[in-house]
Coordinates of C-alpha atoms and ligand atoms in Angstrom, one line a residue:
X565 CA 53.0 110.8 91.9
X566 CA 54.7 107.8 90.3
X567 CA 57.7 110.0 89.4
X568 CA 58.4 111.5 92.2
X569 CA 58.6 108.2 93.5
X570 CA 61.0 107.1 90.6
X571 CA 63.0 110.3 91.8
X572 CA 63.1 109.2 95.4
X573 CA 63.9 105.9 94.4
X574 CA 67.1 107.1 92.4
X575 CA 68.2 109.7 95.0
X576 CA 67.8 106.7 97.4
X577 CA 70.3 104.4 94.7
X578 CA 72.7 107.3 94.4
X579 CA 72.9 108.0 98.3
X580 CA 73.8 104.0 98.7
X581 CA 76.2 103.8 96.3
X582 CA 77.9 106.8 97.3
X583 CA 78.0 105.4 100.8
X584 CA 79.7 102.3 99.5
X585 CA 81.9 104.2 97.8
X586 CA 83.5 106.1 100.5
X587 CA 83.7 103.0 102.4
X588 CA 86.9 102.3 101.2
X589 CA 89.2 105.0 100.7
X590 CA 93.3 105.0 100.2
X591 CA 96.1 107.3 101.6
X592 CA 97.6 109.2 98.5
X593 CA 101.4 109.6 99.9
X594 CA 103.6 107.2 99.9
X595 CA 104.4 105.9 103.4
X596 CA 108.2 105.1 104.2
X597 CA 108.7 101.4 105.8
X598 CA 112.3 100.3 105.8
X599 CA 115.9 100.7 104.5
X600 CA 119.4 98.7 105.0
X601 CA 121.8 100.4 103.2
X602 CA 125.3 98.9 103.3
X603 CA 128.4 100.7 105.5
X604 CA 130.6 100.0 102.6
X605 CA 130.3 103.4 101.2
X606 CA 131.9 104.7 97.6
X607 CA 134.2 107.9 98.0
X608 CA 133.0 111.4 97.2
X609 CA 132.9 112.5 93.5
X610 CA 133.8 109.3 92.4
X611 CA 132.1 107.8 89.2
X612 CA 130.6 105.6 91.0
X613 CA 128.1 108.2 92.4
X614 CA 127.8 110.1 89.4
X615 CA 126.4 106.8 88.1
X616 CA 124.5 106.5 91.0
X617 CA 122.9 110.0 90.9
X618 CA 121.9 109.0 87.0
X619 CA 120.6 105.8 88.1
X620 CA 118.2 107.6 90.8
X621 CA 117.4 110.0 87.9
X622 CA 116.5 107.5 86.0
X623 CA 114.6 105.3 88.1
X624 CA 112.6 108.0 89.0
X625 CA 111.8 109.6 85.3
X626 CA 110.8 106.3 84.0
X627 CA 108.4 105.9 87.2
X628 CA 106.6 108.7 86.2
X629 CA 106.4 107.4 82.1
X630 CA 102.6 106.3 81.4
X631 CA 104.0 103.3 79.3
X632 CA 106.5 102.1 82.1
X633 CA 103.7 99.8 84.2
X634 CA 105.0 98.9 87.4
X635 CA 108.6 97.5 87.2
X636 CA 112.2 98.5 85.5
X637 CA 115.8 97.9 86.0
X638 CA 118.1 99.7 84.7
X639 CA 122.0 100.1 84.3
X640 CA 124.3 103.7 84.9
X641 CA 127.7 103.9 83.7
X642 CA 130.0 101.9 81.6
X643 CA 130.4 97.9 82.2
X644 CA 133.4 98.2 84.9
X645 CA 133.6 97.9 88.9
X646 CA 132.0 101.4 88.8
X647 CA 128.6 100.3 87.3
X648 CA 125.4 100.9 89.4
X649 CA 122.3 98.4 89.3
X650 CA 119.2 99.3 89.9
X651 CA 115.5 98.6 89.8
X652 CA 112.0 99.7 91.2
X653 CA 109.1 97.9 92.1
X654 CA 105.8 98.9 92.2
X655 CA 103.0 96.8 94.4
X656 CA 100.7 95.0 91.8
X657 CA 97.5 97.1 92.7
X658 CA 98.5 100.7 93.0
X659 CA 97.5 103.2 89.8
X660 CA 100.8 104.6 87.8
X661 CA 100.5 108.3 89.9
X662 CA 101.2 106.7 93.2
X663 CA 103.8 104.5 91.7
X664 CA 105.3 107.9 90.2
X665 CA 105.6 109.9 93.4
X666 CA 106.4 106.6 96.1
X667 CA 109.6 105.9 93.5
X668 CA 110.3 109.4 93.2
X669 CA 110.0 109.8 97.2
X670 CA 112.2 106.7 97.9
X671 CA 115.0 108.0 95.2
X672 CA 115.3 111.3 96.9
X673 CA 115.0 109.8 100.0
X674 CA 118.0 107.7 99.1
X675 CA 120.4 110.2 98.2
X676 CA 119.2 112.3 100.9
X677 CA 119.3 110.6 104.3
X678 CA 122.4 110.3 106.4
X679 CA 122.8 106.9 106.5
X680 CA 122.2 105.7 102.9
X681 CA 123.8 108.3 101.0
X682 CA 126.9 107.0 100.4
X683 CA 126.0 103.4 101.1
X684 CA 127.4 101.7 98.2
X685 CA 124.0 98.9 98.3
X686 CA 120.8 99.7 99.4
X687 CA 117.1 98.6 99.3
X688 CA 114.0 100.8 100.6
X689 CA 110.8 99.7 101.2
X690 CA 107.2 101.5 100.9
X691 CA 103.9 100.3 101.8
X692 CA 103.6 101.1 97.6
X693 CA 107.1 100.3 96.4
X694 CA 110.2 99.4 96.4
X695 CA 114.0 100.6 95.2
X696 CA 117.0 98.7 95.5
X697 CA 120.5 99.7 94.1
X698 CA 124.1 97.7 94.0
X699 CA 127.6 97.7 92.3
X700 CA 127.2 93.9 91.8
X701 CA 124.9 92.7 89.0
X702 CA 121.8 91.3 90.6
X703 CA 119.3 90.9 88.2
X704 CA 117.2 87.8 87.3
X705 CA 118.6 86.2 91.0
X706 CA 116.9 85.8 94.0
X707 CA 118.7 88.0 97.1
X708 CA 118.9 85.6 100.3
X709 CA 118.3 89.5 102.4
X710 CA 118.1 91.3 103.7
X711 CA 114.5 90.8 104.9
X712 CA 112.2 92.9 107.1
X713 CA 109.4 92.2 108.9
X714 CA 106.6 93.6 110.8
X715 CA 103.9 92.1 112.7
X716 CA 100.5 93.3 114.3
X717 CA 100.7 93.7 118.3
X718 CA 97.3 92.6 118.5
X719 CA 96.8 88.5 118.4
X720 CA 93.9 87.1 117.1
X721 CA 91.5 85.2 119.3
X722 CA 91.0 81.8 117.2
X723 CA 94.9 81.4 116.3
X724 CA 93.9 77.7 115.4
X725 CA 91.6 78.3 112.8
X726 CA 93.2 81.3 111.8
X727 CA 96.4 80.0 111.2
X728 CA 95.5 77.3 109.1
X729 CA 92.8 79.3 106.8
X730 CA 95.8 82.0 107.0
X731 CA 99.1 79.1 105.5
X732 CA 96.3 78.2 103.4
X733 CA 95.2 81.3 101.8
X734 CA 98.9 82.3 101.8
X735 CA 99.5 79.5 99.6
X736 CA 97.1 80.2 97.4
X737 CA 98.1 83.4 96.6
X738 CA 101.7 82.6 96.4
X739 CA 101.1 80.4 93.5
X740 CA 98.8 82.9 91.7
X741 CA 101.2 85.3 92.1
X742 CA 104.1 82.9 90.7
X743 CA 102.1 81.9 87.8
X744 CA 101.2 85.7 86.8
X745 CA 103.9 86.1 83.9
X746 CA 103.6 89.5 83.5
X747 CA 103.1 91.3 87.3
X748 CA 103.9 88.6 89.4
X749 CA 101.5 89.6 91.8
X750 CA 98.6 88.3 93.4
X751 CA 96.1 89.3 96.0
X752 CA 93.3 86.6 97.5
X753 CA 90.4 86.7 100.7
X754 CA 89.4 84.4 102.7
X755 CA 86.3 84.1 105.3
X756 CA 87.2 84.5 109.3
X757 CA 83.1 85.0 109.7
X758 CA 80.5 86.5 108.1
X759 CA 81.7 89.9 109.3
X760 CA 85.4 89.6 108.9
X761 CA 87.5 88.5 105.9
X762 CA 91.1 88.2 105.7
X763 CA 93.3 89.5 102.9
X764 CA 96.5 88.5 101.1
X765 CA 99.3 89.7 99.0
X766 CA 102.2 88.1 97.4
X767 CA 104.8 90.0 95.0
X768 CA 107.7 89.0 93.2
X769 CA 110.0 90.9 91.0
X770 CA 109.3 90.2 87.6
X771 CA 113.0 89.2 86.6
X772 CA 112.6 86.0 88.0
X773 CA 110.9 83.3 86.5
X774 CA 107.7 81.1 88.5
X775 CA 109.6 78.7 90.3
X776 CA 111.9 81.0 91.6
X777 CA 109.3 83.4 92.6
X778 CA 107.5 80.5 94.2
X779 CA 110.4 79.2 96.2
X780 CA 111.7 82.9 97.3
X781 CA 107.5 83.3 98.7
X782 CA 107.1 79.8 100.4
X783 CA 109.8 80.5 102.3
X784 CA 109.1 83.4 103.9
X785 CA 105.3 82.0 104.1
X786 CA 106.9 78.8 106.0
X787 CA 109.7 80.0 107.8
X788 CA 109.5 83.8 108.3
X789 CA 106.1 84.3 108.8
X790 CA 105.8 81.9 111.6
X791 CA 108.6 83.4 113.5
X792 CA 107.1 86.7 113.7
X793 CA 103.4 87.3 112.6
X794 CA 101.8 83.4 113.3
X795 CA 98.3 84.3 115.1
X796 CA 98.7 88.3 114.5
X797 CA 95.9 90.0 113.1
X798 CA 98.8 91.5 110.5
X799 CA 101.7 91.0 109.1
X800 CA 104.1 91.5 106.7
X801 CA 107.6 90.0 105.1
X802 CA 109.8 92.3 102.5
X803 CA 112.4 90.8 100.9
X804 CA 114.6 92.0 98.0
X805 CA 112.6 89.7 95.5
X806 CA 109.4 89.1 96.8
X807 CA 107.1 90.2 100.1
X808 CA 103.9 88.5 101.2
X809 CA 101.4 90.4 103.5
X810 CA 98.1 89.8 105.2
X811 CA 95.7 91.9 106.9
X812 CA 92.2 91.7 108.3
X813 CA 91.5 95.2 106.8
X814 CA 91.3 95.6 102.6
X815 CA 94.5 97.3 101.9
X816 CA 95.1 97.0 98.7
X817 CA 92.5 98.5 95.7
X818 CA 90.6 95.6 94.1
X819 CA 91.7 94.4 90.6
X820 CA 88.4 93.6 89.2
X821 CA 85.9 96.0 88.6
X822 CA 83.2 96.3 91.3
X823 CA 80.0 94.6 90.8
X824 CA 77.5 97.2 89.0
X825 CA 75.3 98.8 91.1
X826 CA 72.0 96.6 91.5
X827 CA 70.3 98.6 89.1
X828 CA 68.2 95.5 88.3
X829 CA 66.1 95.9 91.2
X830 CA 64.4 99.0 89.6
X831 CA 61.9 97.8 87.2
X832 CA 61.2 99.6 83.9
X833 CA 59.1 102.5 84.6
X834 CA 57.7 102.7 81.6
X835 CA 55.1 100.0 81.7
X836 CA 52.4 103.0 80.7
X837 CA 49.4 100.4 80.0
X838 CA 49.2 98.9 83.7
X839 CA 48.4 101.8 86.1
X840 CA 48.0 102.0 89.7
X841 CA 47.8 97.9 91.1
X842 CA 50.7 96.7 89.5
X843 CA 52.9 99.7 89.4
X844 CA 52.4 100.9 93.3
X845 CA 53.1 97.1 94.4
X846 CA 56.4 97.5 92.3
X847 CA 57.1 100.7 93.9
X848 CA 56.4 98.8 97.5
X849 CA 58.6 96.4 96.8
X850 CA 61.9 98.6 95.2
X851 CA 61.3 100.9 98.6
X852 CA 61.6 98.1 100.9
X853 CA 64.3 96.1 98.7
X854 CA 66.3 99.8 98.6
X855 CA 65.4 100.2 102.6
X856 CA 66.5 97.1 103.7
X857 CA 69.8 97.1 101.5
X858 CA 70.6 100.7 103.1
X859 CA 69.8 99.2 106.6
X860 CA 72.1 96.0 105.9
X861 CA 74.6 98.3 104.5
X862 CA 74.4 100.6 107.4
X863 CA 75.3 97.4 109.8
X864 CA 77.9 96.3 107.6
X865 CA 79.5 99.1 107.4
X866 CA 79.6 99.8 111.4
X867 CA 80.8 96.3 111.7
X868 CA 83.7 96.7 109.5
X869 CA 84.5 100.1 110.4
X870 CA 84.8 98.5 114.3
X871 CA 86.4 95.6 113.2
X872 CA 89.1 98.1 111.0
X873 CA 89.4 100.4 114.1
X874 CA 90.3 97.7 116.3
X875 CA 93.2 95.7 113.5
X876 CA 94.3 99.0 111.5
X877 CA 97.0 99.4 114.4
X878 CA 100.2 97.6 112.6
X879 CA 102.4 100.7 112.9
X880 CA 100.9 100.9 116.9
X881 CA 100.6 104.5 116.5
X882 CA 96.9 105.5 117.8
X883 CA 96.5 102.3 119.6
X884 CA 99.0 102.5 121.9
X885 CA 96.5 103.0 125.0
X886 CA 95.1 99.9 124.5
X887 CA 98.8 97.6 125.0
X888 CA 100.0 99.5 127.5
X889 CA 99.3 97.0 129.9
X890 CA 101.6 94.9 128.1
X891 CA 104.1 97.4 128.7
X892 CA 103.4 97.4 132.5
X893 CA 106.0 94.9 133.7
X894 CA 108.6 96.6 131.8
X895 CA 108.4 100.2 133.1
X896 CA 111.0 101.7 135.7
X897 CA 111.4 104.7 137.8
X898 CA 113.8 107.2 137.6
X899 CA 115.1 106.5 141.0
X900 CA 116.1 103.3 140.4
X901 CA 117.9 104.0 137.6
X902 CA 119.7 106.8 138.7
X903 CA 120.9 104.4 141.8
X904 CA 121.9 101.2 138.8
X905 CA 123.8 104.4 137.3
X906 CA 125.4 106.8 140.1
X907 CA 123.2 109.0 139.2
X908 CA 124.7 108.7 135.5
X909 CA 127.8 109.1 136.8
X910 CA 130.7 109.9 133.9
X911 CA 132.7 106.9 135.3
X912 CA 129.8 104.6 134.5
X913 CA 129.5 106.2 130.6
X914 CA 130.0 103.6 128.2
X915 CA 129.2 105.4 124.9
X916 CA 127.5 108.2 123.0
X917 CA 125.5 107.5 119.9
X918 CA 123.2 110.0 117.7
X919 CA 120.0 109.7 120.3
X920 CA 122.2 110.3 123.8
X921 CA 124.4 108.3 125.9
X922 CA 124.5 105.1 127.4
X923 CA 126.0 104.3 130.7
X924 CA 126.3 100.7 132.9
X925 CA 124.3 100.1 135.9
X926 CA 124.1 97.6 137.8
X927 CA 120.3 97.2 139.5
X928 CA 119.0 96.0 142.9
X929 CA 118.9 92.4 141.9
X930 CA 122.6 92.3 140.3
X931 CA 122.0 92.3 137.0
X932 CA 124.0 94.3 134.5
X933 CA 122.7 96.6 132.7
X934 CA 123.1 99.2 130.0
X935 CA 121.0 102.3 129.8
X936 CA 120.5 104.5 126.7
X937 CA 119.0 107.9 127.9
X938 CA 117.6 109.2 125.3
X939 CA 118.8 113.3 124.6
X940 CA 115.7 115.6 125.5
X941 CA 116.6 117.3 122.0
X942 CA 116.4 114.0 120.5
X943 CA 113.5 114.1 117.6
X944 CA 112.3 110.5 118.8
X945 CA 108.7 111.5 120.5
X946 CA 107.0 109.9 122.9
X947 CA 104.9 108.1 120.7
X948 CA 107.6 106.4 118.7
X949 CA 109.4 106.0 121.9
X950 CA 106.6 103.4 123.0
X951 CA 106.4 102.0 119.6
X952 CA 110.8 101.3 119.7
X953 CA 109.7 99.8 123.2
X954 CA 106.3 97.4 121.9
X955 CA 108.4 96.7 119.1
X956 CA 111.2 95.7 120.7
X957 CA 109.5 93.5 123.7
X958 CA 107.8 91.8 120.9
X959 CA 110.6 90.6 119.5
X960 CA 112.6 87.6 120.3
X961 CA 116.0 87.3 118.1
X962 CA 119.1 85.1 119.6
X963 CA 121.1 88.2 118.2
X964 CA 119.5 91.4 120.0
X965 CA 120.4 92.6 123.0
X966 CA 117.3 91.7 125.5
X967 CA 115.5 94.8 126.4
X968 CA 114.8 94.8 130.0
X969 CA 112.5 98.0 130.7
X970 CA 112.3 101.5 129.7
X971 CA 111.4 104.8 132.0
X972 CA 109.8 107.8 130.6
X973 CA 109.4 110.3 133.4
X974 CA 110.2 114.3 134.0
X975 CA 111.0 114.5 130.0
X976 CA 113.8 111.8 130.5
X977 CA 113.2 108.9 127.7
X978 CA 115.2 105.8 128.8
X979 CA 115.8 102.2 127.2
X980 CA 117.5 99.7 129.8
X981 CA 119.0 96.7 127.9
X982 CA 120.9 93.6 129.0
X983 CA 124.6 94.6 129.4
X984 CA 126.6 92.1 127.2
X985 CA 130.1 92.8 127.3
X986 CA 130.8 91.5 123.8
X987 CA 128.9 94.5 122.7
X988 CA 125.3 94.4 120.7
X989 CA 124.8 92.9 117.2
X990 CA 125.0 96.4 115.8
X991 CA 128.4 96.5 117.2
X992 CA 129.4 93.0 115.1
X993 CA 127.1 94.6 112.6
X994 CA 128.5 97.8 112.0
X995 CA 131.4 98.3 114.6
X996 CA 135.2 97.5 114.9
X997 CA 134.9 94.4 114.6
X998 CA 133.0 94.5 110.9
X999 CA 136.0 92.8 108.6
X1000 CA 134.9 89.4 111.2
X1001 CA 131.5 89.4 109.3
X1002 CA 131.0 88.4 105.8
X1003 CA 128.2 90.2 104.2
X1004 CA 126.5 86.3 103.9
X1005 CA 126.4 86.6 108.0
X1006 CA 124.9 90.0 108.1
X1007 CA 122.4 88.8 105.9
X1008 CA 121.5 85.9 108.2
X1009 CA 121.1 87.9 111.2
X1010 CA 118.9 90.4 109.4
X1011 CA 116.6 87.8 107.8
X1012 CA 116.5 86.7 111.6
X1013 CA 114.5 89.7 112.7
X1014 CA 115.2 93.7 110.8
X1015 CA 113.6 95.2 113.9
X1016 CA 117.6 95.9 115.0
X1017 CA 118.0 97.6 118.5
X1018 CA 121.0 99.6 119.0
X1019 CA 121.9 100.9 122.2
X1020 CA 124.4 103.7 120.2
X1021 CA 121.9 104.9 117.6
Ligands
NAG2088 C1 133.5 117.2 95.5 O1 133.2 118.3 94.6 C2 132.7 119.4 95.2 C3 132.3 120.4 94.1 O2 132.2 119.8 92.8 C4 133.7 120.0 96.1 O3 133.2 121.2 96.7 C5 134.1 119.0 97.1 O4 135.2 119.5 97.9 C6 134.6 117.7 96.5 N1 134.8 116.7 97.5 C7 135.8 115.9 97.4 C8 136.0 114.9 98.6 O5 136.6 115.9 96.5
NAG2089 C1 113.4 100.5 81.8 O1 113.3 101.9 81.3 C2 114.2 102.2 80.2 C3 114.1 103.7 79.9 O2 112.9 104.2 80.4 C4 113.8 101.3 79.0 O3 114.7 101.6 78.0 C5 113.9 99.8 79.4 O4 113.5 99.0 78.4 C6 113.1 99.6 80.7 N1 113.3 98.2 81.1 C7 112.4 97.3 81.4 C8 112.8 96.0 81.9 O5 111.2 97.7 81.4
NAG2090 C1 130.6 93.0 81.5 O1 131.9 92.6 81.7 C2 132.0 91.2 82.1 C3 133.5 90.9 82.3 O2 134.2 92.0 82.8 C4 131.4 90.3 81.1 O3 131.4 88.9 81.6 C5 130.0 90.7 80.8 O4 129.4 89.9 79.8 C6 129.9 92.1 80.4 N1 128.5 92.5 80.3 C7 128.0 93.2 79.3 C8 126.6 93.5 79.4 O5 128.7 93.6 78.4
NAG2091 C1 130.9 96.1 95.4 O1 131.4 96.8 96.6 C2 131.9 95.9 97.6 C3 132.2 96.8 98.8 O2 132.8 98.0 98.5 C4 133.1 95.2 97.1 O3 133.6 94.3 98.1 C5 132.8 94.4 95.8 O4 133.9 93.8 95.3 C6 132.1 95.3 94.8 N1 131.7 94.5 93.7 C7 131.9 94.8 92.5 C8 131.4 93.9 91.4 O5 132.6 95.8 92.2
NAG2092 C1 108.0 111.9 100.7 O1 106.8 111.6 101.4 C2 106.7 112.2 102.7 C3 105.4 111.7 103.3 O2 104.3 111.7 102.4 C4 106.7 113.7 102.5 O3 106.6 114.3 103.7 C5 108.0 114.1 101.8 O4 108.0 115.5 101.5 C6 108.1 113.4 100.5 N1 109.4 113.7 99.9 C7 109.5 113.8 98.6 C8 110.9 114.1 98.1 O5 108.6 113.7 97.8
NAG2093 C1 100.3 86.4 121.0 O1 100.4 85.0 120.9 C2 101.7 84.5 121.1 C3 101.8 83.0 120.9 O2 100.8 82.6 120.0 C4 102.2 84.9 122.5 O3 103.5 84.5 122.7 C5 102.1 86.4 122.7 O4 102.4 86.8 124.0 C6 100.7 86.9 122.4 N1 100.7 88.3 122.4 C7 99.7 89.1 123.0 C8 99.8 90.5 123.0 O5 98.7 88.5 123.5
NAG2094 C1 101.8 75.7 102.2 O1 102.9 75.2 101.4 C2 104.0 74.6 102.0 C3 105.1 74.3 101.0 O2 104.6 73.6 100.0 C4 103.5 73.4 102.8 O3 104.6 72.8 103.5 C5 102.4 73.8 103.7 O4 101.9 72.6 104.4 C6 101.3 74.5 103.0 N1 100.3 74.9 103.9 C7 99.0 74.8 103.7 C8 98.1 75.2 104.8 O5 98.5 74.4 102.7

């Protein structure tokens, strides 16, 4: 009697702490966030990208060495103008495998995509990593940009409070991370309510020493973050040296080891002398304690899982339903835009880029604009259609072409921007005009906000 009440009991333990268990569990692949790879590119079967192909190689085979821990940078060729630099960067948290197969992914990735493969600079972002390559010798400095950033559509509801226990938590973990000699890395919580907790990261490359690291975080914490993510449920600044992120979700694996199971609550069984009185009250007691814990449990975990569903939406993708009445004010019909256009008349074509052409219009009201219809062969769906449109909307950047609306109807996927005559950033960025722009400038306008919009792209 007493032991199969002992066996209960244990099956009971087991169940709860397999249900905690699978609570939390992690993506295995290594998901792709952002690259700027320079236009300066190095000629075909130069040295220069024999170097870099060894550097990749390299980068990549030292990833997957047991003893390498997170971080390297290494050199490829001899010490001349044709030298490549290059380094990897794992996040703080994530076991050596991952680390292995997101550096690996990002290196082929590198030499493989149309518009880094020649670029002689580069960086590449992962949720897990990071890879950055350059002819100049950038170690042991901290890179002004580029910078990227990405924000959370969804506000929070108590932006006061949230804010300040968010700059304050931020803080925290920016000095942690500073002071941690070896990883530079630094991950901290703090309490929205008794059912929601917020969570922090903070990185640095390890090449640079505390006070840089702490300069190069507090300033994305104090001047980035507030530009694009202040009041968001999540958000997240890359740099070359050092990214911050927060979420109200865990997203990163905990670096102490969980609690032991509370295998205290089950009291030695083996207390042969005292039989039934003293034994079947323990067993009452362990049922209910177990009961209850599995009932809590069971709450908790519907309240988090509601409270993940509802904030796991950085990247937009399933959530889109829900902001589409954000979208509303921005949405036109075909009609009218075939009027703005003359019925995309040649004469009103103003350019051709990889995704389809873009034509002036003129609407209704007067205003000039410029239309990129989208080619129905182009691989953008409608999905990440919407997204290039939240994204976009969300963002305000002196430098970016205003988006006006957008029109997806009968297959047609089309972006209406502002017409500016000067041409859009991308056009200073990466057009005729390029020699006007020091490399200093670019950076500026990129730290100002990565989410570029091109109307030729
Ligand atoms: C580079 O080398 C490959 C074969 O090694 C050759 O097919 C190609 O034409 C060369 N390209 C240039 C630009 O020299
Ligand atoms: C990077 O890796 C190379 C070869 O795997 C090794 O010789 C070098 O010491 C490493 N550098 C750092 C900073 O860990
Ligand atoms: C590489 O060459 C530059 C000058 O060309 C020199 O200042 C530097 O110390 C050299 N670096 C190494 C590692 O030899
Ligand atoms: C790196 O490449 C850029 C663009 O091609 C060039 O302007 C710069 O001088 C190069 N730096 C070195 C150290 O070779
Ligand atoms: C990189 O990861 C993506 C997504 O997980 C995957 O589809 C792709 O095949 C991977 N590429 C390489 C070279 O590992
Ligand atoms: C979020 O809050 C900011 C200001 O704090 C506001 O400008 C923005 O429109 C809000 N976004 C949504 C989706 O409510
Ligand atoms: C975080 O640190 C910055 C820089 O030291 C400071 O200006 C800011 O007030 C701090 N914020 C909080 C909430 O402590």
């Amino acid at each position: 009697m007493a032991s199969n009440m002992e066996v209960l009991v244990f099956f009971l333990l087991t169940l709860l702490i397999l249900f905690l268990n699978s609570s939390t569990s992690y993506a295995q692949d290594p998901n792709f966030l952002y690259q700027v790879c320079s236009k300066s590119s190095f000629t075909l079967n130069s040295t220069y990208q024999t170097n870099l192909k060894t550097l990749l190689s390299s980068l990549s085979s030292t990833a997957t060495n047991q003893n390498t821990l997170f971080f390297n940078n290494t050199i490829a060729g001899k010490n001349n103008s044709e030298t490549v630099y290059g380094l990897f960067m794992c996040r703080g948290d994530i076991p050596s495998n991952l680390c292995a197969s997101c550096v690996g992914n990002a290196t082929q990735r590198l030499s493989t995509n149309k518009e880094c493969s020649v670029s002689v600079t580069a960086v590449m972002w992962y949720d897990e990593c990071m890879v950055r390559y350059s002819n100049n010798s950038f170690f042991s400095t901290v890179a002004e940009g580029p910078g990227y950033v990405l924000a959370s559509p969804t506000n929070m509801t108590n932006q006061e409070s949230f804010n300040r226990l968010l700059y304050d938590t931020l803080n925290k973990t920016a000095d942690e991370a500073a002071a941690n000699s070896l990883k530079k890395f630094a991950t901290k919580e703090g309490k929205i309510s008794i059912f929601q907790n917020l969570y922090c990261l903070a990185q640095c490359t390890p090449d640079i020493d505390e006070r840089e690291c702490r300069s190069c975080l507090y300033s994305l914490i104090n001047s980035d973050l507030p530009r694009c993510c202040a009041g968001t449920q999540g958000g997240r600044v890359l740099y070359p040296n050092c990214v911050i992120r927060f979420e109200i979700y865990p997203f990163y694996r905990s670096l102490t080891a969980p609690t032991p199971a509370p295998a205290g609550v089950v009291p030695s069984p083996n207390s042969a002398g005292s039989k039934n009185g003293r034994s079947r009250t323990a067993i009452v007691v362990v049922i209910s304690t177990v009961v209850s814990i599995i009932v809590f449990a069971i709450c908790f975990h519907y309240m988090r899982r509601k409270a993940r569903k509802s904030n796991s939406n950085i990247l937009l993708q399933e959530n889109f339903g829900r902001e589409i009445t954000t979208l509303e004010g921005l949405q036109f019909d075909l009609a009218t835009i075939a009027t703005a256009t003359n019925n995309f008349s040649p004469e009103n074509k103003i350019g051709k880029g990889g995704f389809g052409e873009v034509y002036k219009g003129t609407l209704g009201d007067g205003r000039d604009i410029a239309v990129k219809r989208l080619s129905t062969s182009s691989t953008q769906g409608s999905i990440e259609f919407k997204n290039e449109i939240l994204l976009i909307a969300k963002l305000q950047h002196r430098n970016l072409v205003a988006l006006i609306g957008f029109c997806l109807e009968e297959q047609e996927k089309i972006l209406i921007y502002e017409y500016v005559p000067n041409g859009s950033l991308d056009y200073f960025l990466f057009g005729g005009q390029q020699q006007k722009l020091s490399w200093s400038e670019r950076y500026k306008i990129i730290e100002g906000t990565a989410f570029r919009s091109s109307i030729f792209t």
